[in-house]
Coordinates of C-alpha atoms and ligand atoms in Angstrom, one line a residue:
M1 CA 70.2 95.4 66.3
K2 CA 68.2 93.9 69.1
F3 CA 69.3 93.5 72.7
D4 CA 67.7 92.4 75.9
S5 CA 69.3 95.4 77.7
L6 CA 70.9 98.6 76.6
I7 CA 73.1 100.6 79.1
I8 CA 73.7 104.3 78.5
G9 CA 77.2 105.0 79.9
G10 CA 80.2 102.7 80.3
G11 CA 81.7 104.0 83.6
L12 CA 81.9 101.9 86.8
A13 CA 78.1 101.6 87.2
G14 CA 77.3 100.8 83.5
L15 CA 80.1 98.2 83.3
V16 CA 79.2 96.4 86.6
C17 CA 75.5 96.3 85.6
G18 CA 76.5 95.0 82.1
I19 CA 78.7 92.2 83.7
R20 CA 75.8 91.1 85.9
L21 CA 73.4 91.1 83.0
A22 CA 75.8 89.2 80.8
Q23 CA 76.5 86.7 83.5
G24 CA 72.7 86.2 83.7
G25 CA 72.6 85.4 80.0
H26 CA 71.2 88.7 78.8
K27 CA 72.3 90.0 75.4
T28 CA 73.6 93.4 76.6
V29 CA 75.1 96.5 74.9
I30 CA 76.8 99.4 76.5
V31 CA 76.9 102.7 74.6
S32 CA 79.5 104.9 76.0
R33 CA 80.5 108.3 74.9
G34 CA 83.9 108.8 76.5
Q35 CA 86.1 108.8 79.5
S36 CA 84.4 108.0 82.9
A37 CA 85.1 109.1 86.4
L38 CA 87.3 106.1 86.8
H39 CA 89.9 107.7 84.5
F40 CA 90.4 110.4 87.2
A41 CA 89.7 108.4 90.4
S42 CA 92.2 106.4 92.5
G43 CA 90.7 103.0 91.5
G44 CA 89.7 102.3 95.1
L45 CA 86.0 101.9 95.9
D46 CA 84.4 103.3 99.1
L47 CA 81.2 101.9 100.4
L48 CA 80.2 104.3 103.2
N49 CA 82.8 106.2 105.3
R50 CA 80.7 108.8 107.0
L51 CA 77.1 109.7 107.8
P52 CA 75.7 113.1 106.8
D53 CA 76.3 114.5 110.3
G54 CA 80.0 113.7 109.9
S55 CA 80.1 110.7 112.3
P56 CA 82.4 107.9 111.1
V57 CA 81.0 104.5 110.0
N58 CA 82.2 101.7 112.1
D59 CA 79.4 99.2 112.0
L60 CA 77.7 99.1 108.6
P61 CA 74.2 97.7 109.6
S62 CA 73.7 100.3 112.3
A63 CA 75.2 103.1 110.0
L64 CA 72.7 102.2 107.2
A65 CA 69.8 102.4 109.7
E66 CA 71.0 105.8 110.8
L67 CA 71.6 106.8 107.2
A68 CA 67.9 106.1 106.5
R69 CA 67.0 108.6 109.1
Q70 CA 69.5 111.3 108.1
A71 CA 69.3 110.8 104.3
P72 CA 65.9 109.4 103.1
Q73 CA 66.8 109.9 99.4
H74 CA 70.2 108.2 99.6
P75 CA 70.2 105.3 97.1
Y76 CA 71.1 102.9 100.0
T77 CA 68.0 104.1 101.8
L78 CA 65.9 103.5 98.8
I79 CA 67.2 100.0 98.3
G80 CA 67.2 99.0 102.0
A81 CA 70.0 98.1 104.3
A82 CA 69.6 94.3 103.9
S83 CA 69.8 94.5 100.1
V84 CA 72.7 96.9 100.2
I85 CA 74.7 94.5 102.4
R86 CA 73.8 91.5 100.2
L87 CA 74.7 93.3 97.0
A88 CA 78.0 94.6 98.5
R89 CA 78.9 91.0 99.2
D90 CA 78.0 90.0 95.7
A91 CA 80.2 92.9 94.5
E92 CA 83.1 91.6 96.6
S93 CA 82.9 88.2 94.8
L94 CA 82.8 90.0 91.5
F95 CA 85.8 92.2 92.2
T96 CA 88.0 89.9 94.2
Q97 CA 87.4 86.5 92.6
S98 CA 87.1 87.6 89.0
P99 CA 90.0 88.7 86.8
L100 CA 89.5 92.2 88.3
A101 CA 91.6 91.1 91.3
M102 CA 90.7 93.8 93.8
H103 CA 91.4 93.5 97.5
G104 CA 88.9 94.0 100.4
S105 CA 85.9 92.9 102.3
L106 CA 83.0 94.4 104.2
D107 CA 84.1 92.5 107.3
T108 CA 87.6 94.0 107.4
P109 CA 87.6 97.6 106.1
H110 CA 91.1 98.6 105.4
H111 CA 93.1 101.8 104.6
S112 CA 95.1 102.7 101.6
L113 CA 97.9 105.3 101.3
T114 CA 97.0 108.6 99.5
P115 CA 99.3 110.8 97.5
L116 CA 99.7 113.0 100.6
G117 CA 100.8 110.1 102.7
K118 CA 97.6 109.9 104.7
W119 CA 95.6 106.7 105.2
H120 CA 92.2 106.6 103.5
R121 CA 89.6 104.1 104.7
T122 CA 88.2 102.1 101.8
W123 CA 86.3 99.0 100.9
L124 CA 88.0 97.6 97.8
S125 CA 91.4 98.7 96.6
P126 CA 93.6 97.8 93.6
R127 CA 95.7 94.7 94.2
H128 CA 99.0 96.7 94.5
A129 CA 97.7 99.7 96.5
C130 CA 99.7 100.4 99.6
R131 CA 97.6 99.1 102.5
T132 CA 99.7 98.4 105.5
I133 CA 103.3 99.0 106.6
G134 CA 104.8 96.7 109.2
S135 CA 106.5 98.4 112.2
S136 CA 109.8 96.8 111.3
Q137 CA 109.6 97.4 107.5
R138 CA 112.3 99.7 105.9
V139 CA 110.4 101.7 103.4
T140 CA 111.8 103.6 100.3
V141 CA 109.4 106.1 98.7
V142 CA 110.5 106.3 95.1
G143 CA 109.8 109.4 92.9
I144 CA 110.4 109.6 89.2
C145 CA 112.9 112.3 88.4
G146 CA 110.9 115.3 86.8
F147 CA 107.5 113.8 87.5
L148 CA 105.4 116.4 89.3
D149 CA 102.1 114.6 89.8
I150 CA 103.1 113.2 93.1
E151 CA 105.2 114.6 95.9
P152 CA 107.3 111.8 97.5
A153 CA 108.7 114.1 100.2
S154 CA 105.2 114.6 101.6
I155 CA 104.7 110.9 101.8
V156 CA 108.1 110.4 103.5
D157 CA 107.4 113.2 106.0
S158 CA 104.0 111.8 106.8
L159 CA 105.1 108.2 107.3
Q160 CA 108.1 109.3 109.4
R161 CA 105.7 111.1 111.7
E162 CA 104.0 107.8 112.2
G163 CA 107.4 106.3 113.2
V164 CA 107.9 104.4 109.9
S165 CA 111.6 103.9 108.9
C166 CA 111.4 105.7 105.6
R167 CA 113.7 107.3 103.0
Q168 CA 113.2 109.0 99.7
A169 CA 114.8 107.9 96.4
E170 CA 114.5 108.6 92.7
L171 CA 114.0 106.5 89.6
T172 CA 116.0 108.2 86.8
L173 CA 115.7 105.8 83.8
P174 CA 117.2 107.5 80.8
V175 CA 114.5 105.9 78.6
L176 CA 112.0 108.4 80.1
D177 CA 114.1 111.4 79.0
Q178 CA 112.1 112.0 75.8
L179 CA 108.9 112.3 77.9
R180 CA 110.7 114.3 80.6
D181 CA 111.6 117.0 78.1
N182 CA 108.0 118.0 77.8
P183 CA 106.4 118.5 81.2
S184 CA 102.8 118.3 79.8
E185 CA 103.6 114.9 78.3
F186 CA 105.3 113.6 81.5
R187 CA 102.1 112.1 83.0
S188 CA 101.3 108.8 84.7
V189 CA 99.7 107.2 81.7
N190 CA 102.5 108.0 79.2
I191 CA 105.1 106.9 81.8
A192 CA 103.2 103.6 82.2
R193 CA 103.2 103.0 78.5
V194 CA 107.0 103.1 78.6
L195 CA 107.5 101.2 81.8
D196 CA 105.0 98.4 80.9
N197 CA 106.9 97.8 77.6
D198 CA 108.9 94.5 77.7
A199 CA 111.7 96.3 76.0
Q200 CA 112.3 98.4 79.1
H201 CA 112.0 95.6 81.5
N202 CA 115.7 95.0 82.2
A203 CA 116.5 98.7 82.6
L204 CA 113.6 99.1 85.1
L205 CA 114.6 95.9 86.9
H206 CA 118.2 97.1 87.3
E207 CA 117.2 100.4 88.9
L208 CA 114.6 98.8 91.2
H209 CA 117.2 96.3 92.3
Q210 CA 119.5 99.2 93.4
L211 CA 116.7 101.0 95.2
A212 CA 115.6 97.8 97.0
R213 CA 119.0 97.1 98.4
H214 CA 118.2 98.4 101.9
S215 CA 114.4 98.2 101.7
D216 CA 111.6 95.8 102.5
L217 CA 109.0 97.9 100.7
L218 CA 109.3 100.2 97.7
I219 CA 106.4 102.7 97.3
L220 CA 106.2 103.8 93.7
P221 CA 103.9 106.3 92.0
A222 CA 101.1 104.4 90.2
C223 CA 102.7 104.6 86.8
L224 CA 102.8 100.9 86.1
G225 CA 100.4 98.1 85.1
L226 CA 98.2 99.9 82.6
D227 CA 98.6 97.4 79.7
N228 CA 100.5 94.8 81.6
P229 CA 98.6 93.8 84.8
R230 CA 101.2 91.2 85.8
I231 CA 104.2 93.6 85.7
I232 CA 104.2 94.6 89.4
A233 CA 104.0 91.0 90.6
N234 CA 106.8 90.0 88.2
L235 CA 109.0 92.9 89.4
Q236 CA 108.4 92.0 93.0
A237 CA 109.4 88.4 92.4
S238 CA 112.5 89.5 90.6
I239 CA 113.9 92.0 93.1
G240 CA 112.7 90.1 96.2
C241 CA 111.2 93.2 97.7
A242 CA 107.5 94.2 98.1
I243 CA 106.2 96.9 95.8
A244 CA 103.1 99.1 96.4
C245 CA 101.7 101.9 94.4
V246 CA 100.3 105.3 95.4
P247 CA 97.8 107.0 93.1
T248 CA 99.0 110.2 91.4
L249 CA 97.1 113.3 90.2
P250 CA 94.8 112.4 87.2
P251 CA 94.9 110.7 84.8
S252 CA 94.8 107.7 87.0
V253 CA 96.6 104.5 85.9
P254 CA 94.8 102.3 88.5
G255 CA 91.4 103.8 87.7
I256 CA 92.0 103.3 83.9
A257 CA 93.3 99.8 84.5
L258 CA 90.1 99.0 86.5
H259 CA 88.0 100.5 83.7
Q260 CA 89.8 98.4 81.1
A261 CA 89.6 95.2 83.2
L262 CA 85.8 95.7 83.7
A263 CA 85.3 96.3 79.9
R264 CA 87.4 93.3 79.0
Y265 CA 85.5 91.1 81.4
F266 CA 82.2 92.3 80.1
R267 CA 83.3 91.5 76.5
T268 CA 84.6 88.1 77.6
L269 CA 81.0 87.3 78.9
G270 CA 79.6 88.2 75.4
G271 CA 78.7 91.8 76.0
T272 CA 79.0 94.5 73.4
V273 CA 80.5 98.0 74.0
L274 CA 80.0 100.8 71.5
V275 CA 82.9 103.0 72.5
G276 CA 82.9 106.7 71.5
D277 CA 79.2 106.6 70.6
K278 CA 76.5 108.8 72.2
V279 CA 72.8 108.0 72.8
Q280 CA 70.9 111.0 71.4
Q281 CA 67.3 109.8 71.8
A282 CA 65.3 106.9 73.0
H283 CA 61.6 106.2 72.3
P284 CA 59.3 103.7 74.0
E285 CA 58.0 100.9 71.8
P286 CA 54.2 100.3 72.0
G287 CA 54.7 96.7 73.3
G288 CA 57.4 97.6 75.8
G289 CA 61.1 98.3 75.4
Y290 CA 62.9 101.1 73.5
R291 CA 64.2 102.2 70.2
V292 CA 67.5 104.0 70.9
F293 CA 69.2 106.3 68.4
T294 CA 72.9 107.1 68.7
A295 CA 75.3 109.5 67.0
N296 CA 77.2 106.8 65.1
H297 CA 74.2 104.7 64.0
G298 CA 72.1 107.7 62.7
D299 CA 68.6 106.6 61.8
I300 CA 69.2 102.9 62.5
P301 CA 67.8 102.2 66.0
L302 CA 69.2 99.9 68.6
R303 CA 66.3 98.0 70.1
A304 CA 66.2 96.8 73.7
R305 CA 63.7 95.5 76.2
H306 CA 65.3 97.3 79.1
L307 CA 67.1 100.6 79.4
V308 CA 69.6 101.4 82.1
L309 CA 70.7 105.0 82.5
A310 CA 74.3 105.1 83.9
S311 CA 75.3 108.4 82.4
G312 CA 77.1 109.8 85.5
S313 CA 76.9 113.2 87.2
F314 CA 77.8 116.7 85.9
F315 CA 81.3 115.6 85.2
S316 CA 80.1 113.2 82.5
Q317 CA 77.2 115.3 81.5
G318 CA 74.6 112.8 82.8
L319 CA 73.4 116.0 84.6
V320 CA 73.4 119.5 83.3
A321 CA 73.1 122.7 85.3
T322 CA 71.6 125.8 83.8
R323 CA 71.3 129.2 85.5
S324 CA 67.9 128.3 86.8
G325 CA 67.9 124.6 87.4
I326 CA 69.3 121.1 87.0
Q327 CA 68.3 118.8 84.2
E328 CA 68.8 115.2 83.2
P329 CA 69.4 116.1 79.5
L330 CA 68.5 112.8 77.7
F331 CA 65.0 112.1 78.9
G332 CA 64.1 115.1 81.1
L333 CA 63.6 112.8 84.1
E334 CA 62.5 114.3 87.4
V335 CA 65.4 115.6 89.5
Q336 CA 65.4 117.0 93.0
D337 CA 64.4 120.6 93.4
P338 CA 67.8 122.3 93.9
G339 CA 66.3 125.4 95.5
P340 CA 67.6 128.9 94.8
R341 CA 71.0 129.0 93.1
S342 CA 72.6 130.8 95.9
Q343 CA 72.1 127.7 98.0
W344 CA 73.7 125.2 95.6
Y345 CA 77.2 125.6 97.1
Q346 CA 78.9 126.6 100.3
A347 CA 81.5 129.4 100.2
D348 CA 83.9 127.2 102.2
F349 CA 85.3 124.8 99.6
F350 CA 86.0 122.1 102.2
Q351 CA 82.4 122.0 103.5
P352 CA 79.9 119.5 102.0
Q353 CA 78.6 121.0 98.8
P354 CA 74.8 120.8 98.3
W355 CA 75.1 120.5 94.5
Q356 CA 76.9 117.1 95.0
Q357 CA 73.5 115.6 96.1
F358 CA 71.6 116.8 93.0
G359 CA 70.4 114.1 90.6
V360 CA 67.6 111.9 89.3
L361 CA 64.9 110.9 91.7
A362 CA 64.1 107.2 91.8
D363 CA 61.9 104.7 93.7
A364 CA 63.1 101.6 95.6
A365 CA 63.4 99.7 92.3
L366 CA 65.6 102.6 90.9
R367 CA 62.9 103.4 88.4
P368 CA 62.8 107.1 87.5
R369 CA 59.8 109.4 87.1
K370 CA 58.8 111.7 84.3
D371 CA 55.8 114.1 84.4
G372 CA 54.7 112.6 87.7
A373 CA 54.6 109.0 86.5
P374 CA 57.1 106.1 86.8
V375 CA 59.0 105.4 83.5
A376 CA 58.5 101.9 82.3
D377 CA 61.4 99.5 81.4
M378 CA 64.0 102.0 82.6
F379 CA 66.4 101.9 85.6
V380 CA 68.8 104.6 86.8
I381 CA 72.1 103.8 88.5
G382 CA 75.4 105.3 89.7
G383 CA 76.4 109.0 89.7
V384 CA 73.4 110.3 87.9
L385 CA 71.2 109.4 90.9
G386 CA 70.5 112.1 93.4
G387 CA 70.3 112.1 97.2
F388 CA 73.9 111.4 98.1
D389 CA 77.2 113.3 98.4
P390 CA 79.9 110.9 97.3
I391 CA 82.7 113.1 98.6
H392 CA 81.4 113.9 102.0
L393 CA 80.0 110.4 102.7
G394 CA 82.8 108.5 101.0
C395 CA 80.3 106.3 99.0
G396 CA 80.7 107.1 95.3
G397 CA 82.1 103.8 94.1
G398 CA 79.8 101.9 96.5
V399 CA 76.7 103.6 95.2
S400 CA 77.7 102.9 91.6
V401 CA 78.3 99.2 92.2
V402 CA 75.4 98.5 94.6
T403 CA 72.8 100.3 92.4
A404 CA 74.2 98.6 89.3
L405 CA 73.7 95.1 90.8
H406 CA 70.3 96.0 92.2
A407 CA 69.0 97.2 88.7
A408 CA 70.6 94.1 87.0
D409 CA 68.9 91.7 89.4
Q410 CA 65.5 93.2 88.8
I411 CA 65.9 93.1 85.1
L412 CA 67.0 89.4 85.3
A413 CA 64.1 88.6 87.6
H414 CA 61.7 89.9 84.9
Q415 CA 62.9 87.3 82.4
E416 CA 60.7 88.7 79.7
A417 CA 61.2 87.4 76.2
P418 CA 63.6 89.4 74.2
L419 CA 62.2 91.4 71.3
Ligands
FAD1 C1 88.6 112.6 90.8 C2 87.6 111.5 91.4 C3 88.1 110.8 92.5 C4 87.2 109.8 93.0 N1 87.7 109.0 94.0 C5 86.9 108.0 94.5 C6 87.3 107.2 95.6 O1 88.4 107.3 96.1 N2 86.4 106.2 96.1 C7 85.2 106.1 95.5 O2 84.4 105.2 96.0 N3 84.7 106.9 94.6 C8 85.5 107.8 94.0 N4 85.1 108.6 93.0 C9 83.7 108.5 92.6 C10 83.5 107.3 91.6 O3 84.6 107.2 90.8 C11 82.3 107.6 90.8 O4 81.2 107.8 91.7 C12 81.9 106.5 89.9 O5 83.0 106.1 89.1 C13 80.8 107.0 89.0 O6 80.5 106.0 88.0 P1 79.3 106.1 87.0 O7 79.4 104.9 86.1 O8 78.0 106.3 87.7 O9 79.5 107.5 86.2 P2 80.7 107.9 85.2 O10 82.0 107.3 85.6 O11 80.6 109.4 85.2 O12 80.3 107.3 83.8 C14 79.3 107.8 83.0 C15 79.6 107.5 81.6 O13 78.4 107.8 80.8 C16 78.8 108.4 79.6 N5 77.7 109.1 79.0 C17 77.0 110.2 79.5 N6 76.0 110.5 78.7 C18 76.0 109.6 77.7 C19 75.2 109.4 76.5 N7 74.2 110.3 76.2 N8 75.5 108.4 75.7 C20 76.6 107.6 75.9 N9 77.4 107.7 77.0 C21 77.1 108.7 77.9 C22 80.0 109.3 80.0 O14 80.8 109.6 78.9 C23 80.7 108.4 81.0 O15 81.6 107.5 80.3 C24 85.9 109.6 92.5 C25 85.5 110.4 91.4 C26 86.3 111.3 90.8 C27 85.9 112.1 89.6

């Protein structure tokens, strides 16, 4: 099978890169082994919330200039501030105007409500995330009886401290009893499969009607809209009350819904996803491009002119730590020198952890190096890249999206003939 581009990893970075390439007319395949970080994340994407010295980011252009000074290996520094801003605006068009229907803009950063009732600054958030609460709004925070992956009382307490008129209530729905009997099964994704089902629509509507009687806004745990993206908008219209969702402990319904929407959009554009397959080896072809061998295709290679490595961080095994060092396991690409193991982490869990910055080294074009030389026809994007701490800086989603678009644009600019 021959492709213009083959992407290793179908998480946020791989899918966004694939969408851009498919939009540009490239015949693109994504090989993806399994779940991605999105299955565990909130579904919101942060661009850059803090600088390494801890100072908050208020003005993006000046923050990117300061980031270049404080973090020379950060992917944004490699790409350059002007390109980061241009690509972030491209991403906004992709996420807000496409079927992905996210909310947000560089010009108006907003905050979304966390499971602890705190406000988290973000760049793009799922359409039904809880973003603002009007001063005169009467809010009901709705828990689901027996569901332990969110604590409505904490949210109520936190909002009341801000002066919000807020009360707590519970959705009981007998149809959930079967799941409720087994606490390990009573998780957001399984609940969503029940609540999204048309057969339960009337029962759900009836309960929400009761809960909305003295409210202007219902805040629900994000256990809706996995397979039925329209369900929340439809429920809102029926009960005449706004509904917003708060992420729960993983697995994350909004994260999985975003993953599914990206994959669907990629396929709609003509892209191919080989789900549950794993790239095991890739060999350069004499005239350029690669022969790629996967677990499911055995000795039948996939051939591609360009390779994009989007295999994620340690979590997705795009990086592997041994007792003595860090490796990129597929190609043995150059990674940052992590120093002695005793300096990989800080004893205080809440401090920035040095290991978060470990990853593949790349140049301004996001080309990796091996044995001291740049690797031809290959780009590296997303969490497998080194030089940034996604948690401390609040930039994980942004780095994935911006680097994905940067690599795709360079591949499209090449316009070499397919094999
Ligand atoms: C719990 C959690 C919460 C987060 N919260 C936020 C947040 O609020 N805001 C934000 O901006 N960011 C957040 N992030 C970070 C953000 O989600 C990630 O930075 C981003 O999703 C990483 O995407 P990625 O595509 O680079 O990697 P991944 O999502 O890790 O995807 C890599 C994929 O590659 C596959 N793969 C690996 N090796 C192979 C191989 N050999 N062959 C085939 N496939 C392979 C893996 O199976 C995986 O599917 C969070 C992350 C986590 C884990």
